[in-house]
Structure formats: C-alpha cells, structure tokens
PDB file of C-alpha atoms in Angstrom:
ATOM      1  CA  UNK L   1      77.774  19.557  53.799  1.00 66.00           C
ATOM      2  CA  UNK L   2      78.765  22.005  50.895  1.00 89.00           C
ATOM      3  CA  UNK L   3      80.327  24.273  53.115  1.00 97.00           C
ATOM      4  CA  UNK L   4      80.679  24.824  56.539  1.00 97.00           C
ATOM      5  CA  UNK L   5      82.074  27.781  58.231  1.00 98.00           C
ATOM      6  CA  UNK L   6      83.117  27.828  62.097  1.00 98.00           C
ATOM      7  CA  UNK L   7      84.290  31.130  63.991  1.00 98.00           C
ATOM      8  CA  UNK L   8      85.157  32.540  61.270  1.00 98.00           C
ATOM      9  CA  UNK L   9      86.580  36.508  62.139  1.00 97.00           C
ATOM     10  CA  UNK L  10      88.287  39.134  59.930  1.00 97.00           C
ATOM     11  CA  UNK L  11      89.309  42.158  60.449  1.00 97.00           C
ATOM     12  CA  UNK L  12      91.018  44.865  57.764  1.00 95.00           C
ATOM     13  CA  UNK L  13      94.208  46.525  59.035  1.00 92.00           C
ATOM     14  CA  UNK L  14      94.180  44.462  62.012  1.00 88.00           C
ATOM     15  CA  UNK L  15      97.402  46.375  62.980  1.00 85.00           C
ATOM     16  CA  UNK L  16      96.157  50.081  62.301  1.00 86.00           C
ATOM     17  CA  UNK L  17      94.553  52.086  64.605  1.00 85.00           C
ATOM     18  CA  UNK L  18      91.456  52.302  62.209  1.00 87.00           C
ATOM     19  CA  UNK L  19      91.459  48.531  61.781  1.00 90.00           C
ATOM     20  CA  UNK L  20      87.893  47.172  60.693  1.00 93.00           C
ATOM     21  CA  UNK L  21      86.101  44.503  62.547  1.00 94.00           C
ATOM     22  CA  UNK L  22      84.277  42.953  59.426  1.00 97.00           C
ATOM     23  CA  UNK L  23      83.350  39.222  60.333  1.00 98.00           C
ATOM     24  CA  UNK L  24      83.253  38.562  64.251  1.00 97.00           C
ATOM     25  CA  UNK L  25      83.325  34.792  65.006  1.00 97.00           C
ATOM     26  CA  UNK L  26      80.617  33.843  62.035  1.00 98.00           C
ATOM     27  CA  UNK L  27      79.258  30.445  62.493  1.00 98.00           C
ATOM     28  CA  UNK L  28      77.031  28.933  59.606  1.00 96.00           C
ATOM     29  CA  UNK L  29      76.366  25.888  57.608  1.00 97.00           C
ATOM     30  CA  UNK L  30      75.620  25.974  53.508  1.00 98.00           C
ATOM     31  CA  UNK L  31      73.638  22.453  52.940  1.00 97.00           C
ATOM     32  CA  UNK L  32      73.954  20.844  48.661  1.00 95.00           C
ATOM     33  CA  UNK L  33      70.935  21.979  47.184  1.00 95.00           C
ATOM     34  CA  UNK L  34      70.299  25.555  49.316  1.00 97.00           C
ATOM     35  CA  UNK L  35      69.760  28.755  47.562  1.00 97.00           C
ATOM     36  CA  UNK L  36      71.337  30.366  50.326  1.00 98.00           C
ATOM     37  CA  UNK L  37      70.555  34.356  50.252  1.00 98.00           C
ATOM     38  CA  UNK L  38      72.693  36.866  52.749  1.00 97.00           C
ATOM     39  CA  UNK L  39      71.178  40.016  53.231  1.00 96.00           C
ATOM     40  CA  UNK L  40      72.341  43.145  55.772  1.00 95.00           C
ATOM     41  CA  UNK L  41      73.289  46.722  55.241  1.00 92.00           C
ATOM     42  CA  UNK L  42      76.245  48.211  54.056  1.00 90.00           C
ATOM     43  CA  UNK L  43      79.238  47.289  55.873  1.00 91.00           C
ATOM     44  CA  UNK L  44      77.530  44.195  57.591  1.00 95.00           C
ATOM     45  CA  UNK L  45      80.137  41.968  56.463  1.00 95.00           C
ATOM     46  CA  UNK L  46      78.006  40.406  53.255  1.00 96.00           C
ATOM     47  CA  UNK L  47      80.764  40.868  50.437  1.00 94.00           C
ATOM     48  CA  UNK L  48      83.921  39.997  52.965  1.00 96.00           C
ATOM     49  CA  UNK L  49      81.948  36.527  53.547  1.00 97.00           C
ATOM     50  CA  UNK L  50      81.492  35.610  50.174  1.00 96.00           C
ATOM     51  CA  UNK L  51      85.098  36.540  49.385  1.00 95.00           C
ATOM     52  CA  UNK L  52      86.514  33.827  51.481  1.00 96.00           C
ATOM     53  CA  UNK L  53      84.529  31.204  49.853  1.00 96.00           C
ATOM     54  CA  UNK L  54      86.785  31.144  46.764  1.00 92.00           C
ATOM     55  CA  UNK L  55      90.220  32.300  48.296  1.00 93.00           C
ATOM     56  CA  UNK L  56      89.507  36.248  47.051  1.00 93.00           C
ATOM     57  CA  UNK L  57      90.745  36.688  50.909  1.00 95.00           C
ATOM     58  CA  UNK L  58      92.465  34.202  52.845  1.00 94.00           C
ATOM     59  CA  UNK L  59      91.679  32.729  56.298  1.00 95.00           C
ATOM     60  CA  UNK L  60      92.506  34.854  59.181  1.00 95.00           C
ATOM     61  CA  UNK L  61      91.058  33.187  61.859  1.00 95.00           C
ATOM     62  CA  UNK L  62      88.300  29.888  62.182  1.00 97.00           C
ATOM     63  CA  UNK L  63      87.485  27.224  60.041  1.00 97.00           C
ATOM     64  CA  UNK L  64      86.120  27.078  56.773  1.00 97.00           C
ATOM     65  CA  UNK L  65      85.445  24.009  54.514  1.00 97.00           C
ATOM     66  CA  UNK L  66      84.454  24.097  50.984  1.00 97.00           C
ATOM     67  CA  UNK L  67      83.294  21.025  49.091  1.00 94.00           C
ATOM     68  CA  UNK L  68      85.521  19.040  51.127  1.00 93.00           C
ATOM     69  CA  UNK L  69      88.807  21.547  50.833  1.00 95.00           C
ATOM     70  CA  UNK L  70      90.071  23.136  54.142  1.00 95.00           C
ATOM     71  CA  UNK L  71      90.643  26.576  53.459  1.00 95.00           C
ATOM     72  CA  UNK L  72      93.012  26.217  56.797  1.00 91.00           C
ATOM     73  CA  UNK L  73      95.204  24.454  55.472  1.00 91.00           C
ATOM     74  CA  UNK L  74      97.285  24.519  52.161  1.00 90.00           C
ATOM     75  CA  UNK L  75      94.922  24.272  48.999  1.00 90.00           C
ATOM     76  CA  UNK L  76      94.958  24.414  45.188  1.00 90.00           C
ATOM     77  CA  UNK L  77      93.579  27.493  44.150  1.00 87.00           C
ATOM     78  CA  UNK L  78      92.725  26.719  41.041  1.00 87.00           C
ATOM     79  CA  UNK L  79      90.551  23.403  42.177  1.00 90.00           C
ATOM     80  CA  UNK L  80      88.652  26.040  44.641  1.00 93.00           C
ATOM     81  CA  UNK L  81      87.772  28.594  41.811  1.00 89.00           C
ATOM     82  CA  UNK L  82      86.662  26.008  39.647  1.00 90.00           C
ATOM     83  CA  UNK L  83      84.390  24.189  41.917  1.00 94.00           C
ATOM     84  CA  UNK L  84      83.312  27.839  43.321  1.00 95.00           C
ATOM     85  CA  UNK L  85      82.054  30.299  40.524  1.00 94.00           C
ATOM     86  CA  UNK L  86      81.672  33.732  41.535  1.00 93.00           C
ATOM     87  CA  UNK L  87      80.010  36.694  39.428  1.00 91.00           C
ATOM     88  CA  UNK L  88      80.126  40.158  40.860  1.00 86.00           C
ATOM     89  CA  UNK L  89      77.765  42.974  41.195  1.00 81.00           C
ATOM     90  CA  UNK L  90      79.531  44.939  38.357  1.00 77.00           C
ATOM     91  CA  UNK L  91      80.447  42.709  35.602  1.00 71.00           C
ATOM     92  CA  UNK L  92      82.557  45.370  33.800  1.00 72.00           C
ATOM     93  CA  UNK L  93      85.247  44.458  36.585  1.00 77.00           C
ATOM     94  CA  UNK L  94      85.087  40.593  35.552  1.00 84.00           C
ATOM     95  CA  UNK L  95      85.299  41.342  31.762  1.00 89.00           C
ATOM     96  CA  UNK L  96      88.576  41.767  30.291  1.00 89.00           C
ATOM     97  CA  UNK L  97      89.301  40.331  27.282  1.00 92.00           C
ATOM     98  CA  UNK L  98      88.909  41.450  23.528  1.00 94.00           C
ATOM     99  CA  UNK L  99      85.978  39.569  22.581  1.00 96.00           C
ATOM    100  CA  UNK L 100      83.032  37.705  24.743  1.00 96.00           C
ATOM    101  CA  UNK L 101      84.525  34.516  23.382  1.00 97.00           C
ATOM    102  CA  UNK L 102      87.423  34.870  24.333  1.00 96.00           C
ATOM    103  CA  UNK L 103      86.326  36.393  27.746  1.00 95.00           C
ATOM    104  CA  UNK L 104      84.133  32.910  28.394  1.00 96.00           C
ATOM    105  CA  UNK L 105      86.673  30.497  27.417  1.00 96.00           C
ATOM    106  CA  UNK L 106      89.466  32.247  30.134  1.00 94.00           C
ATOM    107  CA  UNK L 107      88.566  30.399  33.345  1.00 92.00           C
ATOM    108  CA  UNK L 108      88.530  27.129  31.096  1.00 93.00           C
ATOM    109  CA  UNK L 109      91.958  27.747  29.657  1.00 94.00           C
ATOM    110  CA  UNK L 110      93.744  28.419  33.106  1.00 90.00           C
ATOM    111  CA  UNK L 111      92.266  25.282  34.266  1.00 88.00           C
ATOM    112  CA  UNK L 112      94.739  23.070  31.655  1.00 89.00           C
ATOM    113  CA  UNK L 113      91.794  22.015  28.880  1.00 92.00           C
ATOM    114  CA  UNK L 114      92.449  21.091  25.241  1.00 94.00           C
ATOM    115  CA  UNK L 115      91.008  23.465  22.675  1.00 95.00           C
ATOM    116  CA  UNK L 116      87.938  21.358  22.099  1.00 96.00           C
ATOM    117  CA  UNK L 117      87.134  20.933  25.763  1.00 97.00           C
ATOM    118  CA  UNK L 118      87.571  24.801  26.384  1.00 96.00           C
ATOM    119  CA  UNK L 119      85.538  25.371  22.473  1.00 96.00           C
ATOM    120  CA  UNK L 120      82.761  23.110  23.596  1.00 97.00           C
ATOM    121  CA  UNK L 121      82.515  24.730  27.123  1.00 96.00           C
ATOM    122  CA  UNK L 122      82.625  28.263  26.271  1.00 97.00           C
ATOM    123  CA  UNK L 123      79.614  27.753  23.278  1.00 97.00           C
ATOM    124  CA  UNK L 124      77.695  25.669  25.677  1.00 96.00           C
ATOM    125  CA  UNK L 125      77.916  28.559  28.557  1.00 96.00           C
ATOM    126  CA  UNK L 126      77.028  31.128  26.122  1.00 96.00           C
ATOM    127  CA  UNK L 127      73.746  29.572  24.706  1.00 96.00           C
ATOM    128  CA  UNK L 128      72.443  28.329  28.207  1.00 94.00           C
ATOM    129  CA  UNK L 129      73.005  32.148  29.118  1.00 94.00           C
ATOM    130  CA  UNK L 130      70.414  33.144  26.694  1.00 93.00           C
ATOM    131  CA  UNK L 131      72.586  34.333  24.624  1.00 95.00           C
ATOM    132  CA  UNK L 132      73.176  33.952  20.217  1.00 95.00           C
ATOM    133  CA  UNK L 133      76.699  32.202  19.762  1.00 96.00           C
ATOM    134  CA  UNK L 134      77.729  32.967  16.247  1.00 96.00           C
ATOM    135  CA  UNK L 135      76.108  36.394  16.507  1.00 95.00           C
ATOM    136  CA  UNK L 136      77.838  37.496  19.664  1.00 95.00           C
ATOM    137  CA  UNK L 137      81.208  35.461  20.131  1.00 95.00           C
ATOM    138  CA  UNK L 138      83.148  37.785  18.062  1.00 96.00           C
ATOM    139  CA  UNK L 139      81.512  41.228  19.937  1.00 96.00           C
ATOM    140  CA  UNK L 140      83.719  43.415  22.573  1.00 95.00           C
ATOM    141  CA  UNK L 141      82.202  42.718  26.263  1.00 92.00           C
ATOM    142  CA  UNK L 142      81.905  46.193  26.123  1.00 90.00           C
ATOM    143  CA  UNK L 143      80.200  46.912  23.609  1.00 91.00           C
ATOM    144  CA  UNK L 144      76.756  45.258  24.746  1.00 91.00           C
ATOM    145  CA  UNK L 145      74.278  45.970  27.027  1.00 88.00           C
ATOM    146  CA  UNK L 146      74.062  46.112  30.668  1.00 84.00           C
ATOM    147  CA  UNK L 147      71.994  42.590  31.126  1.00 86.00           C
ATOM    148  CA  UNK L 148      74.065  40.911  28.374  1.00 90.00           C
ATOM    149  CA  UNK L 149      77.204  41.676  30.102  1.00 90.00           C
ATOM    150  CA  UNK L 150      75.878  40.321  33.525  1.00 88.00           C
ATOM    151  CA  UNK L 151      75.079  37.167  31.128  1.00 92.00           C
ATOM    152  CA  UNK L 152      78.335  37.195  29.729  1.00 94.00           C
ATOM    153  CA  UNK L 153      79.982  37.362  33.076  1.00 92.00           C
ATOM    154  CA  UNK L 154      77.384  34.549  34.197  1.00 93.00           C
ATOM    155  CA  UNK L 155      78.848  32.211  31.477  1.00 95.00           C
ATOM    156  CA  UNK L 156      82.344  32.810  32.157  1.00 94.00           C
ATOM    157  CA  UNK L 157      81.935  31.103  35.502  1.00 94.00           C
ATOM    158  CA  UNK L 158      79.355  28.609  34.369  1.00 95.00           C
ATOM    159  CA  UNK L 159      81.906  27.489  31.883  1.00 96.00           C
ATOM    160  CA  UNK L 160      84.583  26.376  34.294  1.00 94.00           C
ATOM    161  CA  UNK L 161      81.341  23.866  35.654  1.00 94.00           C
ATOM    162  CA  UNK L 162      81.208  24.890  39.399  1.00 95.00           C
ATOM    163  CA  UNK L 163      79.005  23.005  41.870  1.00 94.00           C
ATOM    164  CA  UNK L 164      78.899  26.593  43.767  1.00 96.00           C
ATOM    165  CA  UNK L 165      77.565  29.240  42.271  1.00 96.00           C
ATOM    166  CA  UNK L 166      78.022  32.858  44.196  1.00 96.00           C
ATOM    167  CA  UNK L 167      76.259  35.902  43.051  1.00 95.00           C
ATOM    168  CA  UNK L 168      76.702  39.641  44.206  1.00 93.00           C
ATOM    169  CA  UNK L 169      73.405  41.911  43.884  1.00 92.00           C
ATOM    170  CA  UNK L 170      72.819  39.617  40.252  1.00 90.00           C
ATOM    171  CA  UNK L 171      70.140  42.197  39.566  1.00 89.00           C
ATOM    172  CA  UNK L 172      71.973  45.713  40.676  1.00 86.00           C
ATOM    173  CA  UNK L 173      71.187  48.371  37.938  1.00 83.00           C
ATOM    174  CA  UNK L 174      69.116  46.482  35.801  1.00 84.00           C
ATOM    175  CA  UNK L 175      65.109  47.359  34.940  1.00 87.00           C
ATOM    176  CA  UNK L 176      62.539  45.117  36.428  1.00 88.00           C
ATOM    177  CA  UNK L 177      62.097  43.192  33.277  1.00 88.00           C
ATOM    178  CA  UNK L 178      65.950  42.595  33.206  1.00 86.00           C
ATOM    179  CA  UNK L 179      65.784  41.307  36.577  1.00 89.00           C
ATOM    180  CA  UNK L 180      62.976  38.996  36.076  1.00 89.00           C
ATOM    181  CA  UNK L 181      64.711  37.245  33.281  1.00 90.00           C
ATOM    182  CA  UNK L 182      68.234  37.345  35.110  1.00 90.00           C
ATOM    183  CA  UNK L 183      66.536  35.672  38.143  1.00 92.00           C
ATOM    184  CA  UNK L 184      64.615  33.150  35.974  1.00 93.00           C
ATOM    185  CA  UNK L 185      67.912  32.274  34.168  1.00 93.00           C
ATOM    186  CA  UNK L 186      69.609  31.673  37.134  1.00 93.00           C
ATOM    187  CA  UNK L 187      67.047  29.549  38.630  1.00 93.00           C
ATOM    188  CA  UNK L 188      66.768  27.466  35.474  1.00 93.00           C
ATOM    189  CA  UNK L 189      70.593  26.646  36.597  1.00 91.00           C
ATOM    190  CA  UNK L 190      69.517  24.593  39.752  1.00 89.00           C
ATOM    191  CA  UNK L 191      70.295  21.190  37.673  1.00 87.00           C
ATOM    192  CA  UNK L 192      73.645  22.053  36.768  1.00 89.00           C
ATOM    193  CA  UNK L 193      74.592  23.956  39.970  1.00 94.00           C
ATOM    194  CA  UNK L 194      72.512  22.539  42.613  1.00 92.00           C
ATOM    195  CA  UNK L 195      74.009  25.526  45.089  1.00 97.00           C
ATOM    196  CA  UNK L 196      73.566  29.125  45.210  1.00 97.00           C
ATOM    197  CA  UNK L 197      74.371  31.812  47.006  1.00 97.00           C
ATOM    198  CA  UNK L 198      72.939  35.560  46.799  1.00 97.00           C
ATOM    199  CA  UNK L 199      73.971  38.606  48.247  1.00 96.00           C
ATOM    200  CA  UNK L 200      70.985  41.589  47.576  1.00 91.00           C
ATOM    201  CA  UNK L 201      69.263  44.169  49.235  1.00 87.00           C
ATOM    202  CA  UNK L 202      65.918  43.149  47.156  1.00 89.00           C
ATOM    203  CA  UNK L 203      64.129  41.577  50.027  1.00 92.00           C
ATOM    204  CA  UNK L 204      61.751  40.635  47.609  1.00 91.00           C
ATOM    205  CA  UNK L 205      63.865  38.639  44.987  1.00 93.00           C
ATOM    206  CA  UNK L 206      65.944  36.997  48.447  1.00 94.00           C
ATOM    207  CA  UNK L 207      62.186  36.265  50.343  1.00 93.00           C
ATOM    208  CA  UNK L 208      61.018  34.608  46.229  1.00 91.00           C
ATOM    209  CA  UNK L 209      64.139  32.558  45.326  1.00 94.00           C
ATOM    210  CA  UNK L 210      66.334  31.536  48.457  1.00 96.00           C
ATOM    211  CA  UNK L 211      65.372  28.832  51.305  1.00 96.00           C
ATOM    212  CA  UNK L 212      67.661  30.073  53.520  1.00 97.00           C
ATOM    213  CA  UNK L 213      68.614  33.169  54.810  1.00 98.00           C
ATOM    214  CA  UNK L 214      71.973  34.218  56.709  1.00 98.00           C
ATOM    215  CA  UNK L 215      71.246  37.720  58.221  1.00 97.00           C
ATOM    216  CA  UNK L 216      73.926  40.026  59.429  1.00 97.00           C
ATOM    217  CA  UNK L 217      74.866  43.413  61.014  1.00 96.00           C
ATOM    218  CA  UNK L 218      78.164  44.972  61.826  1.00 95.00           C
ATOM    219  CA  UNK L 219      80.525  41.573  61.247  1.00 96.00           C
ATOM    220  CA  UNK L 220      77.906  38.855  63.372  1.00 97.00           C
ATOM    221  CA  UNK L 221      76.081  37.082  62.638  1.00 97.00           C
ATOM    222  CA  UNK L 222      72.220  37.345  63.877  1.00 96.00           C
ATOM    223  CA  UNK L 223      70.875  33.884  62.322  1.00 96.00           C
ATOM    224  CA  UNK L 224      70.336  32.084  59.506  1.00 97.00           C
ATOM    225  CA  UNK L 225      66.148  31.855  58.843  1.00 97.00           C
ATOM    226  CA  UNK L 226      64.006  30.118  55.864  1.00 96.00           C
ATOM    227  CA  UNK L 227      61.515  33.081  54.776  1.00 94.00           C
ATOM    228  CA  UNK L 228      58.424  32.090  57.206  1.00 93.00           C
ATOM    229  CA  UNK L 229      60.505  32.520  60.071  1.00 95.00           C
ATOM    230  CA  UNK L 230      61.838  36.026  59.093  1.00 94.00           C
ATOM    231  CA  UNK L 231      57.485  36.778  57.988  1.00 90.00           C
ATOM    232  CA  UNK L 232      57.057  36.184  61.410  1.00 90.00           C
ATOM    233  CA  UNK L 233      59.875  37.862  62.926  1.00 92.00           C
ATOM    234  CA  UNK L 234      60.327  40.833  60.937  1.00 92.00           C
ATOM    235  CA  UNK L 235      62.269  42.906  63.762  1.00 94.00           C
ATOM    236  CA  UNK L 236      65.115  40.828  62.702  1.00 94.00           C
ATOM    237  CA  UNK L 237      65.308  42.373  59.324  1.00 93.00           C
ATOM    238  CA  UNK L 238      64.221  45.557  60.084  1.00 92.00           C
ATOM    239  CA  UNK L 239      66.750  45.902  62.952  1.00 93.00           C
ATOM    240  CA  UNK L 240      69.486  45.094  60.164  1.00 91.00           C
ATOM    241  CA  UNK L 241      68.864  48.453  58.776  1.00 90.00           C
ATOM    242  CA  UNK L 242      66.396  46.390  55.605  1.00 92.00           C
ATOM    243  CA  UNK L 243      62.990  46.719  54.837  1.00 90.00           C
ATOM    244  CA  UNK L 244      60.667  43.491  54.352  1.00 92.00           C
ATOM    245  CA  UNK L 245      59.275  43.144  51.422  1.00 92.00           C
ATOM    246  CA  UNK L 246      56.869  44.667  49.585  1.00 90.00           C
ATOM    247  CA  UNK L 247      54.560  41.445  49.296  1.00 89.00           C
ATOM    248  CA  UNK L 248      54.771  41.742  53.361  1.00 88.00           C
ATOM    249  CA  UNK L 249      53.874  45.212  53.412  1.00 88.00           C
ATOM    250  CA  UNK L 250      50.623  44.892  51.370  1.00 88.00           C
ATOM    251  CA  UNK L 251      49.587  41.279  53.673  1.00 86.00           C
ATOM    252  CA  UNK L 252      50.134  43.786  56.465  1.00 86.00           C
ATOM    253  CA  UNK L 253      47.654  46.309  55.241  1.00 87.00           C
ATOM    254  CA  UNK L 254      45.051  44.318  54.195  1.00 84.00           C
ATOM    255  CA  UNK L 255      45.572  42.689  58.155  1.00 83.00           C
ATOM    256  CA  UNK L 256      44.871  46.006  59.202  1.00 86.00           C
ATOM    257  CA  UNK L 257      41.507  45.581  56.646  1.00 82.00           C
ATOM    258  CA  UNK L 258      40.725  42.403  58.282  1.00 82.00           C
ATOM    259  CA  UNK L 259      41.839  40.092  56.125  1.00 79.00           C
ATOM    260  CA  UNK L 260      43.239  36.674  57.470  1.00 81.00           C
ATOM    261  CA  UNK L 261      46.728  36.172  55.014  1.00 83.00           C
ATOM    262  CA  UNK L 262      49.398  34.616  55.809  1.00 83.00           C
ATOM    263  CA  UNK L 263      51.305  34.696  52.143  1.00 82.00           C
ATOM    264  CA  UNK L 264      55.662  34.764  52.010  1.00 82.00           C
ATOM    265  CA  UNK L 265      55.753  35.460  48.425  1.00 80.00           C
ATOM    266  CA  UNK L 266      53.466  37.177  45.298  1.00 82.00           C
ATOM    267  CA  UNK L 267      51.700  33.671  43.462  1.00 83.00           C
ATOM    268  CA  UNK L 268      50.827  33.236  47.211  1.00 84.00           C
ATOM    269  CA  UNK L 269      49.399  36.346  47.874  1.00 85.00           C
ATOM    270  CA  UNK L 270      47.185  36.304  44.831  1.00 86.00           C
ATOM    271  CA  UNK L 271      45.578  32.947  45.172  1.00 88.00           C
ATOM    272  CA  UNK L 272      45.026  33.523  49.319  1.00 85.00           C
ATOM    273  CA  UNK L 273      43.121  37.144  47.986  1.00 82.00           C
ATOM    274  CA  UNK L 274      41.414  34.968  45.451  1.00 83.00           C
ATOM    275  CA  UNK L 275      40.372  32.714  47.845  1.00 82.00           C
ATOM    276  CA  UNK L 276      39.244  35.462  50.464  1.00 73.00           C
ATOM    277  CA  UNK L 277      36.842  37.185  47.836  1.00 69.00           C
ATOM    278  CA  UNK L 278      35.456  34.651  46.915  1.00 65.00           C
ATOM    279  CA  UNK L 279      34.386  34.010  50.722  1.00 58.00           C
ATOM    280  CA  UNK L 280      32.790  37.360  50.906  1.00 52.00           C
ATOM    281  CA  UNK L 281      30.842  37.083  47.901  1.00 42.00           C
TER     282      UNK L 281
END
C-alpha cells in the first residue's frame, strides 16, 4: 500500500470561535500504480488532503502512512518530500530562483547530491518535460510562458525522483491544446512514477486519466469510485456541487434519442456511435 490514511480530521483554528472543520475522520487507501483523482467543490477539503501527504501540514489527528513512513510519528522531512513530489496549481508560487536551471536543480541540492548527480538530474527533468535544455536553462522562470512554467515546475519535482507524484488543477488556466499536451506529458510519466494523484474540477480530464476517484464535500469523505461506478451513480457527483462530464451529458441525450450507449470516456463514445450507425444503416 502506497499510502494509507485512517481517521484522518483537521480542523483550522481549532481554538477560535470561527475554527474550520476541513477533514472530518477521512478514511482512504492510495494502492502503487493508481492515478488517484480527488474531486469536490471549493472548500471540500481537496487541497488540505493533499497537503498532509508531504508534511505541508502536520498530523492533527488519525493515521497516515506514506511509502512506509508514519506521519504519526517522528519523520525525516526531507526523505518524505523526496519520495512525494508535489506541483501546485500556480507554478509562479513554486518558482523562485534566477534561472530555470537553477530552479530544477533546488530540490536535488537540498537533498545532499554531488554536482554531477544534481547536473545530470536537473538536464534529464528538463528534456523529459518537453522542454530544449541548452536553449532554456539559462532563461528567468518568469520570463516564459504559462505551460512552460507548469513544465518547469513539473521538472523541479521530477528531478528529486519521487515514487508519488501530486498534482493541483495541472491544467488550471491553460488553453485546451495546453492541457492536452500537459495531460499527455504527465501520463507518459507512469514508468517513472507509477503513482499519481490529481486534484481538478475537469470532470472530464479526472473521468479520462484516473482509476480511482476519492469524492468529497464539506471535510468527509463520500467514497472513493473507479469512473463506471460514478457513470452510474451520478447523484454522487452532482450532489458535491460538480457537474459530470461532458462525454456523459451527450450519452445522456442521445439516451433520450434512443440510443443504447453506455461509453465513460470520448474514444469510447465514438466507436459505440460508430458502431450504432452502422446498425441503422
């Protein structure tokens, strides 16, 4: 088990008389190998999760195990961060430094490596990002684009070698074709880091990418689904304040047209259409 998370509660300003209720006794298992998606509105509790996977907030109450290091108990910080790679949903708050090499090669330098090891690791995160070394190395972070920062950020993390790889709304703010290549890129990372987590509220890249999916609302948890079981039960998502998506929405109208689909994704829904012409003609 990658990670495994047992009554896990938090609550912000727990002695205030505003305090926030923002995880209430969560209860889930992340398997090797998932692409694990979490979806839920605003203030369900999504980014609060994610944050105590790497120690970005510690343990208040439950249990929570990480690649075999209790998070209850006294832990290297370091040895978490680098097994755990996280990249946010504005990468402008996770670049810093003066140039995107530099910027790469941080996470490898806090972790102790010779010059080489960090050299090696920083070109090798860069190209596999998609992006030209020798022309972009020496560039200001911000001085790029939107989508190359979000790959800059990307290999940052992928250059301290994490088996966990977390990522907050990966596509937030880019256009559709920038979203399509960020979600192929990531995907083409399944060798290296066999598991992934995404936070998003596009149902449709969480229904096309993830296997699993932990759904919440207001701090609980309401259950953890693979996509066919939230096709079939889609009061569960629509309760959590989301809308299916829109591959669902057009299998539902052409239901209503008397068609017979039954498709949880769009190369799917195109051959099943294919197929159901053809019967008519």
């Amino acid at each position: 088990m990658t990670i495994k998370i047992k009554n896990l509660s938090h609550i912000y300003n727990p002695k205030a008389p505003f305090k926030k209720v923002a995880l209430d006794n969560i209860t889930l298992d992340i398997e090797h190998g998932d692409f694990f998606g979490i979806i839920g509105h605003t203030g369900s509790g999504k980014s609060t999760l994610i944050s105590h996977l790497n120690g970005l907030i510690k343990l208040q109450s439950g249990d929570l195990t990480v690649d075999g290091i209790d998070l209850s108990k006294r832990y290297d910080y370091k040895q978490l961060r680098a097994k755990v790679g996280m990249v946010f949903q504005y990468p402008e708050r996770q670049l810093f430094d003066i140039t995107i090499e530099r910027d790469v090669g941080f996470g490898p330098r806090n972790l102790g490596l010779d010059k080489d090891e960090i050299d090696k690791r920083v070109k090798e995160a860069i190209i596999k990002v998609g992006l030209e070394f020798e022309k972009i190395k020496d560039r200001s972070p911000f001085e790029i684009s939107g989508g190359q920062m979000r790959r800059a950020a990307l290999a940052g993390v992928l250059a301290m070698k994490p088996k966990i790889l977390i990522l907050d709304e990966p596509t937030a703010g880019l256009d559709p074709k920038g979203k399509k290549q960020i979600l192929h890129l990531i995907n083409s990372l399944r060798n290296e880091v066999p598991t992934i987590i995404m936070i998003s509220h596009n149902m449709d890249e969480i229904f096309e990418n993830c296997n699993k999916i932990a759904v919440l609302k207001d701090g609980k948890l309401k259950g953890v689904f693979t996509p066919r079981e939230l096709y079939d039960n889609s009061s569960i998502v629509v309760d959590s304040g989301l809308k299916m998506p829109s591959v669902y929405q057009i299998i539902s109208a052409l239901k209503a047209k008397g068609y017979d689909l039954n498709a949880i994704n769009e190369e799917e829904l195109i051959e099943q259409i294919i197929s159901a012409k053809g019967d008519t003609l």
